[in-house]
Coordinates of C-alpha atoms in Angstrom, one line a residue:
M1 CA 8.9 -17.8 -37.3
T2 CA 7.2 -20.7 -35.4
K3 CA 9.6 -20.3 -32.4
L4 CA 9.0 -16.5 -32.4
A5 CA 5.3 -17.0 -32.5
Y6 CA 5.5 -19.3 -29.5
W7 CA 7.2 -16.7 -27.3
I8 CA 5.0 -13.9 -28.7
P9 CA 1.5 -15.3 -28.8
G10 CA 0.2 -11.8 -29.7
I11 CA 1.6 -12.4 -33.3
D12 CA -0.9 -15.2 -33.7
Q13 CA -3.7 -13.2 -32.3
I14 CA -3.0 -10.3 -34.7
K15 CA -2.6 -12.7 -37.6
H16 CA -6.0 -14.4 -37.0
Y17 CA -7.9 -11.5 -35.6
K18 CA -11.5 -11.3 -36.8
R19 CA -12.9 -8.0 -37.7
K20 CA -16.2 -8.9 -36.1
N21 CA -14.6 -9.1 -32.7
F22 CA -13.5 -5.4 -32.7
G23 CA -16.8 -4.1 -31.4
A24 CA -16.9 -6.5 -28.6
D25 CA -13.3 -5.8 -27.6
L26 CA -13.9 -2.1 -27.8
V27 CA -16.9 -2.2 -25.5
A28 CA -15.2 -4.6 -23.0
G29 CA -12.1 -2.4 -22.8
S30 CA -14.2 0.7 -22.2
I31 CA -16.1 -1.0 -19.4
L32 CA -12.9 -2.4 -18.0
S33 CA -11.3 1.0 -17.8
I34 CA -14.2 2.3 -15.6
M35 CA -13.2 -0.3 -13.0
L36 CA -9.4 -0.1 -13.6
V37 CA -8.9 3.6 -12.9
P38 CA -10.3 3.7 -9.3
Q39 CA -8.7 0.3 -8.5
A40 CA -5.3 1.6 -9.8
L41 CA -5.5 4.6 -7.6
A42 CA -6.7 2.6 -4.6
Y43 CA -4.0 -0.1 -4.9
A44 CA -1.3 2.5 -5.2
L45 CA -2.6 3.9 -1.9
L46 CA -2.5 0.4 -0.5
A47 CA 1.1 0.0 -1.5
G48 CA 2.0 3.3 0.2
L49 CA 2.8 4.9 -3.2
P50 CA 1.7 8.1 -5.0
P51 CA -1.6 7.4 -6.8
E52 CA -0.2 8.1 -10.3
M53 CA 2.1 5.0 -9.9
G54 CA -1.1 2.9 -10.0
L55 CA -2.1 4.5 -13.2
Y56 CA 1.4 4.1 -14.7
A57 CA 1.1 0.4 -13.9
S58 CA -2.1 0.2 -15.9
I59 CA -0.8 1.3 -19.3
L60 CA 2.5 -0.1 -20.7
P61 CA 2.3 -3.4 -18.8
L62 CA -1.1 -4.1 -20.4
F63 CA 0.5 -3.6 -23.9
I64 CA 3.4 -5.9 -23.1
Y65 CA 1.2 -8.7 -21.7
A66 CA -1.1 -8.5 -24.7
F67 CA 1.8 -9.6 -26.9
L68 CA 3.6 -12.0 -24.6
G69 CA 0.9 -13.6 -22.5
S70 CA -1.2 -16.5 -23.6
S71 CA -4.5 -15.6 -22.0
R72 CA -6.9 -13.8 -24.3
T73 CA -9.2 -12.2 -21.7
M74 CA -7.2 -12.0 -18.4
A75 CA -6.9 -8.4 -17.2
I76 CA -3.6 -7.5 -15.5
G77 CA -2.6 -4.4 -13.6
P78 CA -2.3 -3.4 -10.0
A79 CA -3.8 -6.0 -7.6
A80 CA -4.6 -5.8 -3.9
L81 CA -2.5 -8.7 -2.7
I82 CA 0.5 -7.7 -4.8
A83 CA 0.2 -4.1 -3.7
M84 CA 0.1 -5.1 0.0
M85 CA 3.1 -7.4 -0.4
S86 CA 5.0 -4.6 -2.2
A87 CA 4.3 -2.3 0.7
S88 CA 5.4 -5.0 3.2
F89 CA 8.7 -5.6 1.5
S90 CA 9.5 -2.0 0.6
S91 CA 8.8 -0.7 4.2
Q92 CA 11.6 -2.9 5.4
F93 CA 14.1 -0.7 3.5
A94 CA 12.6 2.8 3.6
L95 CA 9.9 4.9 5.1
Q96 CA 6.6 5.3 3.2
G97 CA 6.3 8.6 1.5
T98 CA 10.0 9.0 0.8
P99 CA 11.6 9.0 -2.7
E100 CA 13.7 6.0 -1.5
Y101 CA 10.5 4.0 -0.7
N102 CA 9.1 4.7 -4.2
T103 CA 12.4 3.7 -5.8
I104 CA 12.4 0.4 -3.9
A105 CA 8.9 -0.4 -5.1
L106 CA 10.0 0.2 -8.7
I107 CA 13.1 -2.0 -8.2
L108 CA 10.9 -4.8 -6.7
A109 CA 8.6 -4.7 -9.7
M110 CA 11.5 -4.9 -12.1
L111 CA 13.4 -7.6 -10.2
S112 CA 10.3 -9.8 -9.8
G113 CA 9.7 -9.3 -13.6
V114 CA 13.3 -10.4 -14.4
I115 CA 12.9 -13.5 -12.2
L116 CA 9.6 -14.4 -13.9
L117 CA 11.1 -13.8 -17.3
L118 CA 14.1 -16.1 -16.6
L119 CA 11.7 -18.8 -15.2
G120 CA 9.6 -18.6 -18.3
F121 CA 12.6 -18.9 -20.7
L122 CA 13.9 -21.8 -18.7
K123 CA 10.4 -23.4 -18.8
L124 CA 10.2 -23.7 -15.0
G125 CA 6.5 -22.9 -14.6
F126 CA 6.1 -26.0 -12.5
L127 CA 7.8 -24.3 -9.6
A128 CA 4.5 -22.7 -8.7
N129 CA 3.4 -26.2 -7.5
L130 CA 5.6 -25.6 -4.5
L131 CA 2.6 -23.9 -3.0
S132 CA -0.4 -26.2 -2.4
H133 CA -4.0 -25.0 -2.8
P134 CA -4.6 -25.0 1.0
V135 CA -1.5 -23.0 1.6
I136 CA -2.5 -20.5 -1.1
S137 CA -6.0 -20.2 0.3
G138 CA -4.8 -19.7 3.8
F139 CA -2.3 -17.1 2.6
V140 CA -4.9 -15.2 0.5
T141 CA -7.4 -15.1 3.4
G142 CA -4.8 -14.0 5.9
S143 CA -3.5 -11.3 3.5
A144 CA -7.0 -10.1 2.8
I145 CA -7.6 -9.7 6.5
I146 CA -4.4 -7.7 6.9
I147 CA -5.3 -5.5 3.9
A148 CA -8.7 -4.8 5.4
A149 CA -7.2 -3.9 8.8
S150 CA -4.6 -1.7 7.1
Q151 CA -7.3 0.5 5.6
I152 CA -8.9 1.3 8.9
K153 CA -6.4 4.1 9.3
H154 CA -7.8 5.9 6.3
F155 CA -11.3 5.6 7.7
L156 CA -10.2 7.0 11.1
G157 CA -7.9 9.6 9.6
I158 CA -4.9 8.4 11.6
S159 CA -1.3 7.2 10.8
V160 CA -0.6 3.5 11.5
S161 CA 2.0 1.2 10.2
G162 CA 2.7 -2.5 10.7
A163 CA 3.2 -5.8 8.8
S164 CA 1.1 -8.1 10.9
L165 CA -2.4 -7.9 12.2
L166 CA -1.3 -7.5 15.8
E167 CA 1.0 -4.5 14.9
I168 CA -1.9 -2.8 13.0
I169 CA -4.3 -3.4 15.9
E170 CA -1.8 -2.1 18.4
G171 CA -0.9 1.0 16.3
T172 CA -4.6 1.8 15.8
Y173 CA -5.3 1.5 19.6
Y174 CA -2.7 4.0 20.5
Q175 CA -4.1 6.5 17.8
L176 CA -7.7 6.3 18.9
D177 CA -7.5 9.8 20.5
N178 CA -6.6 11.3 17.1
I179 CA -9.6 10.0 15.1
N180 CA -11.0 12.4 12.5
P181 CA -14.8 12.3 12.6
I182 CA -15.1 13.7 9.1
S183 CA -12.9 11.0 7.6
L184 CA -14.9 8.3 9.5
I185 CA -18.2 9.6 8.2
I186 CA -16.9 9.8 4.6
G187 CA -15.4 6.4 4.8
L188 CA -18.4 4.6 6.3
S189 CA -20.8 6.5 4.0
S190 CA -18.9 5.5 0.9
L191 CA -18.6 1.9 2.0
I192 CA -22.4 1.7 2.7
L193 CA -23.1 3.3 -0.7
L194 CA -20.8 0.8 -2.5
L195 CA -22.4 -2.1 -0.7
L196 CA -25.9 -0.8 -1.7
L197 CA -24.8 -0.3 -5.3
K198 CA -23.3 -3.7 -5.5
R199 CA -26.5 -5.3 -4.2
Y200 CA -29.3 -3.2 -5.7
A201 CA -27.8 -1.3 -8.7
S202 CA -28.4 -4.0 -11.3
R203 CA -32.0 -4.5 -10.1
F204 CA -32.7 -0.8 -10.3
L205 CA -31.3 -0.6 -13.8
E206 CA -33.5 -3.5 -14.9
V207 CA -36.5 -1.7 -13.5
L208 CA -35.5 1.2 -15.8
G209 CA -35.8 -1.1 -18.8
L210 CA -32.2 -2.3 -19.4
S211 CA -31.4 -5.9 -20.1
K212 CA -30.1 -8.1 -17.3
D213 CA -26.6 -8.4 -18.8
T214 CA -26.3 -4.7 -19.4
S215 CA -27.6 -3.9 -15.9
V216 CA -25.0 -6.2 -14.3
L217 CA -22.2 -4.7 -16.4
L218 CA -23.2 -1.1 -15.7
S219 CA -23.6 -1.8 -11.9
K220 CA -19.8 -2.4 -11.9
A221 CA -19.3 1.3 -12.3
G222 CA -20.4 1.8 -8.7
P223 CA -16.9 2.7 -7.5
I224 CA -16.7 5.5 -10.1
L225 CA -20.1 6.9 -8.9
A226 CA -19.1 6.7 -5.2
I227 CA -15.7 8.3 -5.9
S228 CA -17.3 11.1 -8.0
L229 CA -20.0 11.8 -5.4
F230 CA -17.6 12.1 -2.4
T231 CA -15.0 14.0 -4.4
F232 CA -17.7 16.6 -5.2
I233 CA -18.7 16.7 -1.5
S234 CA -15.1 17.1 -0.5
Y235 CA -14.7 20.0 -2.9
E236 CA -18.0 21.7 -2.3
F237 CA -17.7 21.7 1.5
A238 CA -13.9 22.3 1.6
L239 CA -13.4 19.2 3.8
A240 CA -9.6 19.6 3.4
S241 CA -9.9 22.4 6.0
H242 CA -11.1 19.7 8.4
N243 CA -8.0 17.7 7.9
L244 CA -9.6 15.2 5.6
A245 CA -6.8 13.3 3.8
L246 CA -7.1 13.8 0.1
V247 CA -5.3 12.3 -2.9
G248 CA -3.9 15.7 -3.8
T249 CA -1.9 16.6 -6.9
V250 CA -1.5 13.8 -9.5
P251 CA 1.0 14.6 -12.3
S252 CA -0.5 14.5 -15.8
G253 CA 1.1 12.6 -18.6
L254 CA 3.1 9.4 -18.8
P255 CA 6.7 9.5 -17.4
L256 CA 9.6 8.7 -19.7
L257 CA 11.0 5.2 -19.4
S258 CA 13.9 5.3 -17.0
M259 CA 16.0 3.0 -14.9
P260 CA 15.6 3.7 -11.1
D261 CA 18.8 4.4 -9.2
F262 CA 20.1 1.3 -7.4
S263 CA 23.2 -0.4 -6.0
F264 CA 24.1 -4.0 -6.3
N265 CA 24.0 -4.4 -2.6
L266 CA 20.3 -3.2 -2.6
V267 CA 19.5 -5.6 -5.4
S268 CA 20.9 -8.6 -3.6
D269 CA 19.0 -7.6 -0.4
L270 CA 15.7 -7.3 -2.4
L271 CA 16.1 -10.6 -4.4
P272 CA 14.4 -12.9 -1.9
A273 CA 11.4 -10.5 -1.6
A274 CA 11.3 -10.1 -5.4
A275 CA 11.3 -13.8 -5.9
I276 CA 8.4 -14.2 -3.4
L277 CA 6.5 -11.3 -5.0
G278 CA 7.0 -12.8 -8.5
L279 CA 6.0 -16.3 -7.4
V280 CA 2.7 -15.1 -5.8
S281 CA 1.8 -12.8 -8.7
F282 CA 2.4 -15.8 -11.1
I283 CA 0.3 -18.2 -9.0
E284 CA -2.5 -15.6 -8.7
S285 CA -2.4 -14.9 -12.4
I286 CA -2.1 -18.4 -13.8
S287 CA -5.1 -19.5 -11.6
I288 CA -7.2 -16.7 -13.1
S289 CA -6.1 -17.3 -16.7
Q290 CA -6.7 -21.1 -16.5
A291 CA -10.1 -20.5 -15.0
F292 CA -11.3 -18.3 -17.9
A293 CA -9.4 -20.3 -20.6
T294 CA -11.2 -23.5 -19.4
R295 CA -14.5 -21.8 -19.7
K296 CA -13.8 -20.8 -23.3
R297 CA -11.8 -23.9 -24.2
Q298 CA -8.7 -22.0 -24.9
K299 CA -5.1 -23.0 -24.3
I300 CA -2.9 -21.5 -21.6
D301 CA 0.9 -22.0 -21.5
S302 CA 2.4 -21.5 -18.1
N303 CA 5.8 -20.5 -19.6
N304 CA 4.1 -17.9 -21.8
E305 CA 2.4 -16.6 -18.7
L306 CA 5.7 -16.3 -16.9
V307 CA 7.2 -14.4 -19.8
G308 CA 4.2 -12.2 -20.2
L309 CA 3.9 -11.3 -16.6
G310 CA 7.6 -10.9 -16.3
G311 CA 7.8 -8.5 -19.2
A312 CA 4.8 -6.5 -17.8
N313 CA 6.5 -6.1 -14.4
I314 CA 9.8 -5.0 -15.9
V315 CA 8.1 -2.4 -18.0
S316 CA 5.9 -1.3 -15.1
G317 CA 9.0 -0.6 -13.0
L318 CA 10.7 1.2 -15.9
S319 CA 7.6 3.4 -16.5
G320 CA 7.2 4.4 -12.8
G321 CA 4.5 1.8 -11.8
L322 CA 4.2 -0.8 -9.1
A323 CA 4.2 -4.6 -9.5
V324 CA 1.3 -6.0 -11.4
A325 CA -0.6 -9.3 -11.6
G326 CA -3.8 -10.7 -13.0
S327 CA -7.0 -9.4 -11.4
F328 CA -9.9 -11.8 -11.0
S329 CA -12.6 -9.1 -10.6
R330 CA -11.4 -7.2 -13.6
S331 CA -11.0 -10.4 -15.7
A332 CA -14.5 -11.4 -14.8
I333 CA -15.8 -8.0 -15.9
N334 CA -13.7 -8.3 -19.1
D335 CA -15.2 -11.7 -19.8
E336 CA -18.8 -10.7 -19.0
A337 CA -18.4 -7.6 -21.2
G338 CA -17.7 -9.9 -24.2
A339 CA -13.9 -9.5 -24.6
K340 CA -12.5 -11.8 -27.3
T341 CA -8.8 -10.9 -27.3
Q342 CA -6.3 -8.8 -25.5
L343 CA -7.3 -5.8 -27.6
S344 CA -9.8 -5.1 -24.8
G345 CA -6.8 -4.6 -22.5
L346 CA -5.2 -2.2 -25.0
V347 CA -8.4 -0.2 -25.2
S348 CA -8.5 0.0 -21.4
A349 CA -4.8 1.1 -21.2
S350 CA -5.6 3.8 -23.8
F351 CA -8.4 5.1 -21.6
V352 CA -6.1 5.2 -18.6
L353 CA -3.6 7.1 -20.7
L354 CA -6.2 9.7 -21.7
T355 CA -7.2 9.9 -18.0
L356 CA -3.6 10.8 -17.1
Y357 CA -3.4 13.5 -19.7
F358 CA -6.8 15.2 -19.3
L359 CA -8.5 14.2 -16.0
T360 CA -5.8 14.3 -13.3
D361 CA -7.0 17.6 -11.9
L362 CA -10.3 15.9 -10.9
F363 CA -8.3 13.6 -8.5
F364 CA -7.1 16.4 -6.2
Y365 CA -10.2 16.5 -3.9
M366 CA -10.7 12.7 -3.9
P367 CA -10.8 11.5 -0.2
K368 CA -8.4 8.7 0.6
A369 CA -11.1 7.2 2.8
V370 CA -13.3 6.6 -0.3
L371 CA -10.4 4.7 -2.0
A372 CA -10.0 2.7 1.2
S373 CA -13.7 1.7 1.0
T374 CA -13.2 0.4 -2.6
I375 CA -10.2 -1.7 -1.3
L376 CA -12.3 -3.1 1.5
L377 CA -15.1 -4.1 -0.9
A378 CA -12.6 -5.8 -3.2
V379 CA -10.8 -7.8 -0.5
F380 CA -13.9 -8.9 1.3
A381 CA -14.4 -11.5 -1.5
L382 CA -11.0 -12.9 -0.8
I383 CA -11.7 -13.8 2.8
D384 CA -12.9 -17.4 2.7
F385 CA -13.4 -19.1 6.1
K386 CA -15.7 -21.7 4.5
A387 CA -12.8 -23.1 2.6
I388 CA -10.9 -23.7 5.9
I389 CA -13.9 -25.6 7.3
H390 CA -14.3 -27.7 4.1
A391 CA -10.6 -28.5 4.1
W392 CA -10.6 -29.5 7.7
H393 CA -13.5 -31.9 7.2
Y394 CA -12.1 -33.4 4.0
S395 CA -8.4 -33.7 5.1
K396 CA -6.9 -32.8 8.5
H397 CA -3.5 -32.3 6.8
D398 CA -4.9 -29.8 4.4
G399 CA -6.8 -28.1 7.2
I400 CA -3.6 -27.8 9.2
A401 CA -1.8 -26.4 6.2
M402 CA -4.5 -23.8 5.6
L403 CA -4.8 -22.8 9.3
G404 CA -1.1 -22.8 9.8
T405 CA -0.4 -20.5 6.9
L406 CA -3.3 -18.2 7.9
S407 CA -2.1 -17.9 11.4
I408 CA 1.5 -17.2 10.5
V409 CA 0.4 -14.5 8.0
L410 CA -1.7 -12.8 10.6
L411 CA 0.9 -13.0 13.4
F412 CA 4.1 -12.4 11.5
G413 CA 3.2 -10.8 8.1
V414 CA 3.0 -11.9 4.5
E415 CA 6.7 -12.5 3.9
T416 CA 7.1 -14.9 6.8
G417 CA 3.7 -16.4 5.9
I418 CA 4.5 -17.3 2.3
L419 CA 7.9 -18.7 3.3
A420 CA 6.3 -20.8 6.0
G421 CA 3.6 -21.9 3.5
V422 CA 6.2 -23.2 1.1
C423 CA 8.0 -25.1 3.9
L424 CA 4.7 -26.4 5.2
S425 CA 3.7 -27.6 1.7
I426 CA 7.0 -29.4 1.3
F427 CA 6.8 -30.9 4.8
L428 CA 3.3 -32.2 4.3
F429 CA 4.2 -33.6 0.9
L430 CA 7.2 -35.5 2.4
W431 CA 5.2 -36.7 5.4
H432 CA 2.4 -38.0 3.1
T433 CA 4.8 -39.7 0.7
S434 CA 6.9 -41.1 3.5
H435 CA 3.8 -42.8 4.9
P436 CA 2.5 -44.7 1.9
H437 CA -0.8 -46.5 2.0
I438 CA 0.0 -50.2 2.1
A439 CA -2.9 -52.6 2.0
I440 CA -3.3 -56.4 2.4
V441 CA -5.4 -57.6 -0.5
G442 CA -7.3 -60.7 -1.3
N443 CA -9.4 -62.1 -4.1
L444 CA -13.0 -61.1 -4.7
T445 CA -14.8 -64.4 -4.9
G446 CA -15.6 -65.4 -8.5
T447 CA -13.5 -62.6 -10.1
E448 CA -9.9 -61.8 -10.9
H449 CA -9.9 -58.6 -8.9
Y450 CA -8.0 -58.1 -5.6
R451 CA -9.1 -55.6 -3.0
N452 CA -8.3 -54.4 0.5
V453 CA -9.2 -57.0 3.1
E454 CA -10.4 -54.3 5.5
R455 CA -13.0 -53.0 2.9
Y456 CA -14.2 -56.1 1.2
E457 CA -15.1 -59.8 1.8
V458 CA -12.2 -61.5 0.1
E459 CA -10.4 -64.8 0.0
V460 CA -6.8 -65.0 1.2
E461 CA -4.3 -67.9 1.2
P462 CA -2.8 -68.5 4.6
N463 CA 0.7 -69.1 3.2
I464 CA 0.6 -66.1 0.7
L465 CA 0.7 -62.4 1.8
T466 CA -0.1 -59.9 -0.8
L467 CA 0.6 -56.2 -0.2
R468 CA -0.6 -53.4 -2.6
I469 CA 1.7 -50.4 -2.5
D470 CA -0.3 -47.2 -3.3
E471 CA 2.7 -44.9 -3.7
N472 CA 5.9 -44.4 -5.6
L473 CA 8.9 -46.0 -3.8
F474 CA 11.8 -43.6 -3.1
F475 CA 14.2 -42.7 -0.3
A476 CA 11.6 -41.1 1.9
N477 CA 9.3 -44.1 2.3
C478 CA 11.3 -47.3 1.5
R479 CA 12.2 -47.7 5.2
T480 CA 8.4 -47.5 6.0
L481 CA 7.8 -50.4 3.6
E482 CA 10.6 -52.5 5.2
E483 CA 9.1 -51.9 8.7
K484 CA 5.6 -52.8 7.5
V485 CA 6.7 -56.0 5.9
T486 CA 8.7 -57.0 9.0
E487 CA 5.7 -56.3 11.2
L488 CA 3.2 -58.3 9.1
I489 CA 5.6 -61.2 8.6
S490 CA 6.1 -61.5 12.4
E491 CA 2.4 -61.7 12.9
R492 CA 1.9 -64.5 10.3
P493 CA 4.2 -67.5 10.9
D494 CA 2.6 -69.5 8.1
V495 CA 3.5 -67.1 5.3
E496 CA 5.9 -68.6 2.7
H497 CA 5.3 -66.1 -0.1
L498 CA 5.2 -62.3 -0.2
V499 CA 3.7 -60.7 -3.3
L500 CA 4.2 -56.9 -3.8
M501 CA 1.4 -55.7 -6.0
C502 CA 2.9 -52.6 -7.8
N503 CA 0.1 -51.4 -10.0
A504 CA 0.2 -47.9 -8.3
V505 CA 4.0 -47.6 -8.4
N506 CA 5.4 -45.3 -11.1
M507 CA 8.9 -44.9 -9.8
I508 CA 11.5 -46.8 -7.8
D509 CA 14.7 -44.8 -7.0
I510 CA 18.1 -46.3 -6.1
S511 CA 17.4 -46.0 -2.4
A512 CA 14.2 -48.0 -2.7
L513 CA 15.9 -50.5 -5.0
E514 CA 18.6 -51.2 -2.4
S515 CA 15.9 -51.4 0.3
L516 CA 14.0 -54.1 -1.7
E517 CA 17.2 -56.0 -2.2
T518 CA 17.9 -55.9 1.5
M519 CA 14.3 -57.0 2.3
M520 CA 14.6 -59.9 -0.2
Q521 CA 17.7 -61.2 1.6
R522 CA 16.0 -61.0 5.0
L523 CA 12.9 -62.8 3.7
K524 CA 15.2 -65.4 2.1
S525 CA 16.7 -66.1 5.5
A526 CA 13.2 -66.7 6.8
N527 CA 12.4 -69.1 3.9
I528 CA 10.0 -66.6 2.4
A529 CA 10.0 -66.0 -1.4
L530 CA 9.6 -62.5 -2.7
H531 CA 7.4 -62.0 -5.8
F532 CA 6.2 -58.9 -7.8
S533 CA 3.0 -58.4 -9.8
E534 CA 1.6 -55.8 -12.1
V535 CA 5.0 -54.0 -12.4
K536 CA 4.7 -51.2 -15.1
G537 CA 6.8 -51.4 -18.2
P538 CA 9.1 -48.4 -17.6
I539 CA 9.8 -49.6 -14.0
M540 CA 10.6 -53.1 -15.3
D541 CA 12.9 -51.8 -17.9
K542 CA 15.1 -50.3 -15.1
L543 CA 14.8 -53.3 -12.8
R544 CA 15.6 -55.9 -15.4
D545 CA 19.4 -55.7 -15.1
T546 CA 19.6 -55.3 -11.3
H547 CA 20.5 -57.8 -8.6
L548 CA 16.9 -57.6 -7.4
I549 CA 15.6 -59.4 -10.5
S550 CA 18.7 -61.5 -11.3
E551 CA 18.7 -62.9 -7.7
L552 CA 15.0 -62.7 -7.1
T553 CA 13.8 -65.6 -4.8
G554 CA 10.3 -65.6 -6.5
E555 CA 8.9 -64.4 -9.8
V556 CA 7.6 -61.3 -11.6
F557 CA 4.0 -61.8 -12.7
L558 CA 2.0 -59.9 -15.2
T559 CA -1.2 -59.8 -13.1
Q560 CA -2.0 -60.4 -9.4
H561 CA -4.4 -63.2 -10.3
Q562 CA -1.7 -65.0 -12.3
A563 CA 0.6 -64.7 -9.3
I564 CA -1.8 -66.4 -6.9
K565 CA -2.7 -69.2 -9.3
S566 CA 0.9 -69.9 -10.1
I567 CA 2.1 -69.9 -6.4
K568 CA -0.9 -72.1 -5.4
N569 CA -0.1 -74.7 -8.0

């Protein structure tokens, strides 16, 4: 039972559910659904899919995650970045608007879910670390810019496609003669209204006498108000006759679970894209879940998150929905509304289900330009140029990683950008570890501490050279240590003893071991003894039976101070 409870955290939540939390979860779920419905429709539009597929992705996946995921308050469902990536990948195999395109989106969701599920069962959540924070930040900012640019066509009432920013700009330029002024007016008006509501709605509600917290929560219903208003205007003034693009017919009810038609050749072609989609959705989701769990001092298990998110995506594909992930904006609303458990997500999913059964007729006259404005408002918060400036000032390497990923995403699209980001992260890691910080250290007068001679006034012995190695020693950097030692020894003809201070070394692989043995023989030929100090126990356990220790020309000392005193005497 314990093992089952580990893989299905929902069992524990049900077992220990407190009746007093029901009211809070019910209210939070109700408020969450007000935000989820317009976003589900908008993100389906962003993915180039029928609007109902966004709603389908907001029902069963939420039930699955509630039982399999470890976060108590994270809200999952359609997300802007994942929707755009789904569109980018699917458009490589079929044209938007065709049944084949919709099928590929379903297969992508299922495949990414299967991959995440397998990674979770194999406990490989650490693979997300292949993407560094600067790379993720650059990728998200670049993707948000492309998302924003891709919505311009709905404002202008034109047809434009493209995976990169340049393709979108070029396509828009050639369609400028076909701009629909009604669509532009509706889009800009709705965007202005949304911005005004976001900034002033809560203040207005406070003036009416509502509490600050209640006002903030109710102000999040701005998209529903804007969509309702412009849908009414569209209906009342028959704007469809002016070629205003509308959502159109949305089928009512939930489709039966079914396996989309596929061939094994298609699956093999989609696997790389599905792996990238799954990895990004996991990174986005785990970051959100950890942020809210830390705030509430709750535990998050990365493998549970892989399984929960994987199961949610599989069910989403089977039920006719697009790929899903955690949503920061909806999770924040869920948390602010007082959600205690995933029951709030189940309440939200139930409201979406009721919407599908009873309210789909209201979507017919909904302008696509208004949905585009809700997307723009959501992705504006993802564009973070300040992070690039901060990274550049703090670390040029991180700044290069962020700018490089951002540029590649904008120029070549999200798929190339994320692959380049992974490669860039690995390259920068290898570059950093292959150039370890090696400092000459000396004794702080009157103490037993040893510090960098370039930073402190220290005492050094002319015949003793002590090097502190601030990195693990392995195949990528052992040659760098050899070269550094050779260089320093050649500059110091009086040196008779070399002490390697290893307090920061946590690993020495076989390549580094052989390199140290070679270095010892070279030093021996120059009448220089090699010593080690502050070697950690696990490292010493492995070195004890090696030729390095058995043939060592010097000694292994417990502390650096002990080494200097012993050699001097």
